[in-house]
């Protein structure tokens, strides 16, 4: 049996769908089972657990031969690193108590760095918390998600502009769809091994903000132009969108790191490329 955290989310949902399609028995670990009945309809077993609840997580992981875990940073946390550390410690302890033999964990490019990567530092800390928690451990270090453009699609559709914190606008960078991340997670869940492995996951190609605008324009049937969001507006805009000041500051720090080339992959592990193109991912968001 596979246990999957975040089964109602982007990567967890894709991992669950891929695992079920492969004939695996899957336990979906969710915070509100009443809102996840569609997963049960697809054949998943539901288990309830919050990310900081060691007892509930231990019960949810019990009997799993493999587990997919992730540690999303709470949007409203006053201290994002402290909140993420509490959740990471709880997840790691539950894995130990349940005796899960193989764990696949979502991480990020740049997670090998201890500083200078903004919010990715939370995933560095998550990796550290998980080390030694299971005899077989795979970290999927994914690059930036294509679906992150979703937060500004309404602006592009209405005004024909695509605000971008990725700068310069013509600089191509690595990006991957959350669908490919989840599908890779399902593959890795079925690949137990001894010790630790790192899988660096990229999309099928590099894309720039200008290329994202072009793809959106094609999909919308109207011109869309990428425009740089001034650095002074990043954090106030993120707070206005619902993030805490701490989360906004560290997310802005991540874009600083990406623009400066500090959030790339470490030269270790295996490298894989997904299949979903940026245009396909944007079409999915618009759909």
GROMACS .gro file of C-alpha atoms in nm:
model
  287
    1UNK     CA    1   0.000   0.000   0.000
    2UNK     CA    2   0.113   0.353  -0.081
    3UNK     CA    3   0.033   0.640   0.158
    4UNK     CA    4   0.012   0.986   0.001
    5UNK     CA    5   0.013   1.317   0.184
    6UNK     CA    6  -0.154   1.613   0.014
    7UNK     CA    7  -0.372   1.384  -0.195
    8UNK     CA    8  -0.618   1.663  -0.271
    9UNK     CA    9  -0.340   1.893  -0.391
   10UNK     CA   10  -0.149   1.936  -0.711
   11UNK     CA   11   0.136   1.685  -0.685
   12UNK     CA   12  -0.032   1.453  -0.435
   13UNK     CA   13  -0.341   1.429  -0.653
   14UNK     CA   14  -0.132   1.346  -0.958
   15UNK     CA   15   0.067   1.086  -0.761
   16UNK     CA   16  -0.253   0.926  -0.636
   17UNK     CA   17  -0.407   0.909  -0.983
   18UNK     CA   18  -0.091   0.757  -1.131
   19UNK     CA   19  -0.058   0.502  -0.850
   20UNK     CA   20  -0.421   0.393  -0.880
   21UNK     CA   21  -0.383   0.364  -1.259
   22UNK     CA   22  -0.086   0.134  -1.198
   23UNK     CA   23  -0.304  -0.093  -0.984
   24UNK     CA   24  -0.163   0.008  -0.646
   25UNK     CA   25  -0.363   0.024  -0.324
   26UNK     CA   26  -0.350   0.384  -0.206
   27UNK     CA   27  -0.425   0.556   0.123
   28UNK     CA   28  -0.497   0.928   0.079
   29UNK     CA   29  -0.398   1.127   0.389
   30UNK     CA   30  -0.611   1.440   0.406
   31UNK     CA   31  -0.710   1.698   0.666
   32UNK     CA   32  -1.083   1.684   0.588
   33UNK     CA   33  -1.203   1.343   0.462
   34UNK     CA   34  -1.554   1.480   0.418
   35UNK     CA   35  -1.424   1.702   0.139
   36UNK     CA   36  -1.229   1.422  -0.029
   37UNK     CA   37  -1.507   1.178  -0.115
   38UNK     CA   38  -1.407   1.196  -0.482
   39UNK     CA   39  -1.080   1.024  -0.390
   40UNK     CA   40  -1.267   0.741  -0.223
   41UNK     CA   41  -1.485   0.712  -0.532
   42UNK     CA   42  -1.168   0.658  -0.734
   43UNK     CA   43  -1.065   0.372  -0.506
   44UNK     CA   44  -0.845   0.537  -0.245
   45UNK     CA   45  -0.869   0.466   0.128
   46UNK     CA   46  -0.905   0.790   0.325
   47UNK     CA   47  -0.716   0.874   0.643
   48UNK     CA   48  -0.738   1.198   0.843
   49UNK     CA   49  -0.429   1.375   0.974
   50UNK     CA   50  -0.294   1.726   1.014
   51UNK     CA   51   0.073   1.776   0.928
   52UNK     CA   52   0.167   1.856   1.288
   53UNK     CA   53  -0.025   1.565   1.447
   54UNK     CA   54   0.227   1.287   1.513
   55UNK     CA   55  -0.030   1.040   1.647
   56UNK     CA   56  -0.270   1.081   1.353
   57UNK     CA   57   0.012   1.069   1.100
   58UNK     CA   58   0.155   0.755   1.258
   59UNK     CA   59  -0.183   0.584   1.232
   60UNK     CA   60  -0.219   0.701   0.872
   61UNK     CA   61   0.126   0.569   0.774
   62UNK     CA   62   0.072   0.234   0.948
   63UNK     CA   63   0.097  -0.058   0.706
   64UNK     CA   64   0.231   0.151   0.417
   65UNK     CA   65   0.516   0.003   0.216
   66UNK     CA   66   0.589   0.344   0.065
   67UNK     CA   67   0.484   0.700   0.150
   68UNK     CA   68   0.487   1.026  -0.044
   69UNK     CA   69   0.535   1.322   0.186
   70UNK     CA   70   0.550   1.696   0.138
   71UNK     CA   71   0.567   1.998   0.364
   72UNK     CA   72   0.382   2.297   0.218
   73UNK     CA   73   0.468   2.622   0.395
   74UNK     CA   74   0.159   2.763   0.573
   75UNK     CA   75   0.043   3.079   0.396
   76UNK     CA   76  -0.054   3.261   0.715
   77UNK     CA   77   0.234   3.154   0.941
   78UNK     CA   78   0.393   3.439   1.135
   79UNK     CA   79   0.727   3.254   1.109
   80UNK     CA   80   0.724   3.028   0.805
   81UNK     CA   81   1.044   2.845   0.894
   82UNK     CA   82   0.928   2.764   1.247
   83UNK     CA   83   0.591   2.641   1.122
   84UNK     CA   84   0.749   2.428   0.851
   85UNK     CA   85   0.999   2.286   1.100
   86UNK     CA   86   0.719   2.176   1.335
   87UNK     CA   87   0.540   1.997   1.053
   88UNK     CA   88   0.860   1.842   0.920
   89UNK     CA   89   0.954   1.707   1.262
   90UNK     CA   90   0.606   1.558   1.308
   91UNK     CA   91   0.613   1.389   0.967
   92UNK     CA   92   0.959   1.244   1.027
   93UNK     CA   93   0.868   1.115   1.373
   94UNK     CA   94   0.549   0.954   1.242
   95UNK     CA   95   0.747   0.777   0.968
   96UNK     CA   96   0.982   0.638   1.232
   97UNK     CA   97   0.703   0.523   1.461
   98UNK     CA   98   0.506   0.361   1.178
   99UNK     CA   99   0.818   0.194   1.041
  100UNK     CA  100   0.760   0.304   0.682
  101UNK     CA  101   1.034   0.130   0.480
  102UNK     CA  102   1.041   0.364   0.177
  103UNK     CA  103   0.970   0.739   0.164
  104UNK     CA  104   0.952   0.975  -0.132
  105UNK     CA  105   0.970   1.340  -0.031
  106UNK     CA  106   0.899   1.650  -0.237
  107UNK     CA  107   1.183   1.899  -0.218
  108UNK     CA  108   1.320   2.169  -0.447
  109UNK     CA  109   1.613   2.276  -0.654
  110UNK     CA  110   1.834   2.484  -0.430
  111UNK     CA  111   1.743   2.277  -0.122
  112UNK     CA  112   2.108   2.183  -0.073
  113UNK     CA  113   2.180   2.544   0.026
  114UNK     CA  114   2.144   2.662   0.385
  115UNK     CA  115   2.082   3.026   0.296
  116UNK     CA  116   2.021   3.267   0.010
  117UNK     CA  117   1.725   3.080  -0.140
  118UNK     CA  118   1.430   3.240   0.039
  119UNK     CA  119   1.150   3.003   0.126
  120UNK     CA  120   1.333   2.702  -0.019
  121UNK     CA  121   1.531   2.694   0.305
  122UNK     CA  122   1.222   2.530   0.459
  123UNK     CA  123   1.275   2.236   0.224
  124UNK     CA  124   1.643   2.218   0.313
  125UNK     CA  125   1.528   2.183   0.674
  126UNK     CA  126   1.267   1.923   0.571
  127UNK     CA  127   1.533   1.710   0.405
  128UNK     CA  128   1.744   1.730   0.719
  129UNK     CA  129   1.449   1.625   0.937
  130UNK     CA  130   1.375   1.323   0.719
  131UNK     CA  131   1.728   1.189   0.697
  132UNK     CA  132   1.745   0.860   0.886
  133UNK     CA  133   1.366   0.836   0.929
  134UNK     CA  134   1.336   0.546   0.681
  135UNK     CA  135   1.585   0.295   0.541
  136UNK     CA  136   1.495   0.397   0.185
  137UNK     CA  137   1.455   0.768   0.111
  138UNK     CA  138   1.413   0.950  -0.221
  139UNK     CA  139   1.410   1.328  -0.249
  140UNK     CA  140   1.245   1.469  -0.558
  141UNK     CA  141   1.405   1.810  -0.603
  142UNK     CA  142   1.170   1.982  -0.845
  143UNK     CA  143   1.226   2.317  -1.009
  144UNK     CA  144   0.967   2.600  -1.012
  145UNK     CA  145   0.614   2.487  -1.096
  146UNK     CA  146   0.460   2.601  -1.425
  147UNK     CA  147   0.129   2.631  -1.242
  148UNK     CA  148   0.265   2.923  -1.039
  149UNK     CA  149   0.155   3.143  -1.331
  150UNK     CA  150  -0.202   3.071  -1.223
  151UNK     CA  151  -0.199   3.360  -0.976
  152UNK     CA  152  -0.176   3.617  -1.258
  153UNK     CA  153  -0.380   3.452  -1.533
  154UNK     CA  154  -0.684   3.670  -1.461
  155UNK     CA  155  -0.472   3.982  -1.515
  156UNK     CA  156  -0.342   3.844  -1.843
  157UNK     CA  157  -0.689   3.752  -1.963
  158UNK     CA  158  -0.841   4.089  -1.876
  159UNK     CA  159  -0.560   4.332  -1.950
  160UNK     CA  160  -0.328   4.150  -2.190
  161UNK     CA  161  -0.026   4.177  -1.958
  162UNK     CA  162   0.157   3.907  -1.766
  163UNK     CA  163   0.320   4.046  -1.448
  164UNK     CA  164   0.643   3.864  -1.373
  165UNK     CA  165   0.885   3.845  -1.083
  166UNK     CA  166   1.105   3.623  -1.299
  167UNK     CA  167   1.351   3.869  -1.453
  168UNK     CA  168   1.495   3.952  -1.698
  169UNK     CA  169   1.189   3.869  -1.901
  170UNK     CA  170   1.380   3.706  -2.185
  171UNK     CA  171   1.586   3.479  -1.959
  172UNK     CA  172   1.481   3.116  -1.997
  173UNK     CA  173   1.473   2.907  -1.680
  174UNK     CA  174   1.383   2.558  -1.564
  175UNK     CA  175   1.019   2.497  -1.477
  176UNK     CA  176   0.808   2.182  -1.440
  177UNK     CA  177   0.441   2.097  -1.416
  178UNK     CA  178   0.300   1.973  -1.088
  179UNK     CA  179   0.145   1.689  -1.289
  180UNK     CA  180   0.489   1.563  -1.385
  181UNK     CA  181   0.605   1.595  -1.024
  182UNK     CA  182   0.318   1.377  -0.903
  183UNK     CA  183   0.368   1.122  -1.177
  184UNK     CA  184   0.739   1.100  -1.097
  185UNK     CA  185   0.650   1.057  -0.730
  186UNK     CA  186   0.432   0.756  -0.820
  187UNK     CA  187   0.723   0.604  -1.013
  188UNK     CA  188   0.959   0.657  -0.720
  189UNK     CA  189   0.712   0.509  -0.470
  190UNK     CA  190   0.754   0.178  -0.652
  191UNK     CA  191   1.137   0.201  -0.646
  192UNK     CA  192   1.257   0.120  -0.293
  193UNK     CA  193   1.631   0.107  -0.244
  194UNK     CA  194   1.893   0.116   0.027
  195UNK     CA  195   1.990   0.458   0.157
  196UNK     CA  196   1.921   0.796   0.001
  197UNK     CA  197   1.860   0.901  -0.361
  198UNK     CA  198   1.807   1.243  -0.515
  199UNK     CA  199   1.601   1.289  -0.831
  200UNK     CA  200   1.632   1.631  -0.994
  201UNK     CA  201   1.314   1.698  -1.186
  202UNK     CA  202   1.286   1.951  -1.469
  203UNK     CA  203   1.030   2.021  -1.739
  204UNK     CA  204   1.077   1.927  -2.106
  205UNK     CA  205   1.243   2.263  -2.183
  206UNK     CA  206   1.344   2.595  -2.033
  207UNK     CA  207   1.102   2.886  -2.073
  208UNK     CA  208   1.119   3.261  -2.024
  209UNK     CA  209   0.848   3.499  -1.902
  210UNK     CA  210   0.816   3.626  -2.258
  211UNK     CA  211   0.755   3.271  -2.382
  212UNK     CA  212   0.490   3.225  -2.112
  213UNK     CA  213   0.317   3.542  -2.234
  214UNK     CA  214   0.333   3.420  -2.594
  215UNK     CA  215   0.181   3.083  -2.498
  216UNK     CA  216  -0.096   3.257  -2.304
  217UNK     CA  217  -0.167   3.487  -2.595
  218UNK     CA  218  -0.204   3.188  -2.826
  219UNK     CA  219  -0.443   3.021  -2.583
  220UNK     CA  220  -0.648   3.333  -2.517
  221UNK     CA  221  -0.655   3.443  -2.878
  222UNK     CA  222  -0.527   3.792  -2.791
  223UNK     CA  223  -0.189   3.959  -2.747
  224UNK     CA  224  -0.030   3.916  -2.403
  225UNK     CA  225   0.287   4.101  -2.307
  226UNK     CA  226   0.514   4.008  -2.016
  227UNK     CA  227   0.591   4.304  -1.788
  228UNK     CA  228   0.836   4.311  -1.496
  229UNK     CA  229   0.683   4.361  -1.152
  230UNK     CA  230   0.903   4.617  -0.968
  231UNK     CA  231   1.091   4.460  -0.675
  232UNK     CA  232   0.939   4.711  -0.431
  233UNK     CA  233   0.592   4.577  -0.514
  234UNK     CA  234   0.661   4.208  -0.463
  235UNK     CA  235   0.608   4.173  -0.091
  236UNK     CA  236   0.311   4.415  -0.059
  237UNK     CA  237   0.145   4.236  -0.352
  238UNK     CA  238   0.198   3.894  -0.197
  239UNK     CA  239   0.057   4.013   0.136
  240UNK     CA  240  -0.244   4.157  -0.045
  241UNK     CA  241  -0.291   3.814  -0.204
  242UNK     CA  242  -0.322   3.657   0.141
  243UNK     CA  243   0.030   3.562   0.249
  244UNK     CA  244   0.173   3.653   0.587
  245UNK     CA  245   0.454   3.908   0.595
  246UNK     CA  246   0.698   3.625   0.674
  247UNK     CA  247   0.580   3.411   0.383
  248UNK     CA  248   0.581   3.708   0.144
  249UNK     CA  249   0.934   3.806   0.245
  250UNK     CA  250   1.075   3.457   0.195
  251UNK     CA  251   0.886   3.392  -0.129
  252UNK     CA  252   1.023   3.719  -0.266
  253UNK     CA  253   1.364   3.599  -0.151
  254UNK     CA  254   1.320   3.288  -0.363
  255UNK     CA  255   1.255   3.497  -0.675
  256UNK     CA  256   1.563   3.702  -0.592
  257UNK     CA  257   1.756   3.375  -0.578
  258UNK     CA  258   1.612   3.242  -0.904
  259UNK     CA  259   1.686   3.567  -1.086
  260UNK     CA  260   2.042   3.564  -0.951
  261UNK     CA  261   2.099   3.196  -1.034
  262UNK     CA  262   2.125   3.079  -0.672
  263UNK     CA  263   1.833   2.835  -0.680
  264UNK     CA  264   1.965   2.585  -0.931
  265UNK     CA  265   2.027   2.214  -0.888
  266UNK     CA  266   2.316   2.064  -0.701
  267UNK     CA  267   2.543   1.851  -0.917
  268UNK     CA  268   2.435   1.523  -0.756
  269UNK     CA  269   2.174   1.256  -0.811
  270UNK     CA  270   1.970   1.161  -1.117
  271UNK     CA  271   1.807   1.408  -1.356
  272UNK     CA  272   1.465   1.350  -1.508
  273UNK     CA  273   1.253   1.564  -1.739
  274UNK     CA  274   0.875   1.575  -1.739
  275UNK     CA  275   0.659   1.575  -2.052
  276UNK     CA  276   0.406   1.853  -1.987
  277UNK     CA  277   0.495   2.167  -2.183
  278UNK     CA  278   0.437   2.515  -2.046
  279UNK     CA  279   0.158   2.577  -2.297
  280UNK     CA  280  -0.014   2.253  -2.194
  281UNK     CA  281   0.012   2.348  -1.827
  282UNK     CA  282  -0.130   2.694  -1.893
  283UNK     CA  283  -0.413   2.541  -2.096
  284UNK     CA  284  -0.495   2.321  -1.800
  285UNK     CA  285  -0.511   2.624  -1.572
  286UNK     CA  286  -0.736   2.812  -1.812
  287UNK     CA  287  -0.957   2.507  -1.852
   0.00000   0.00000   0.00000
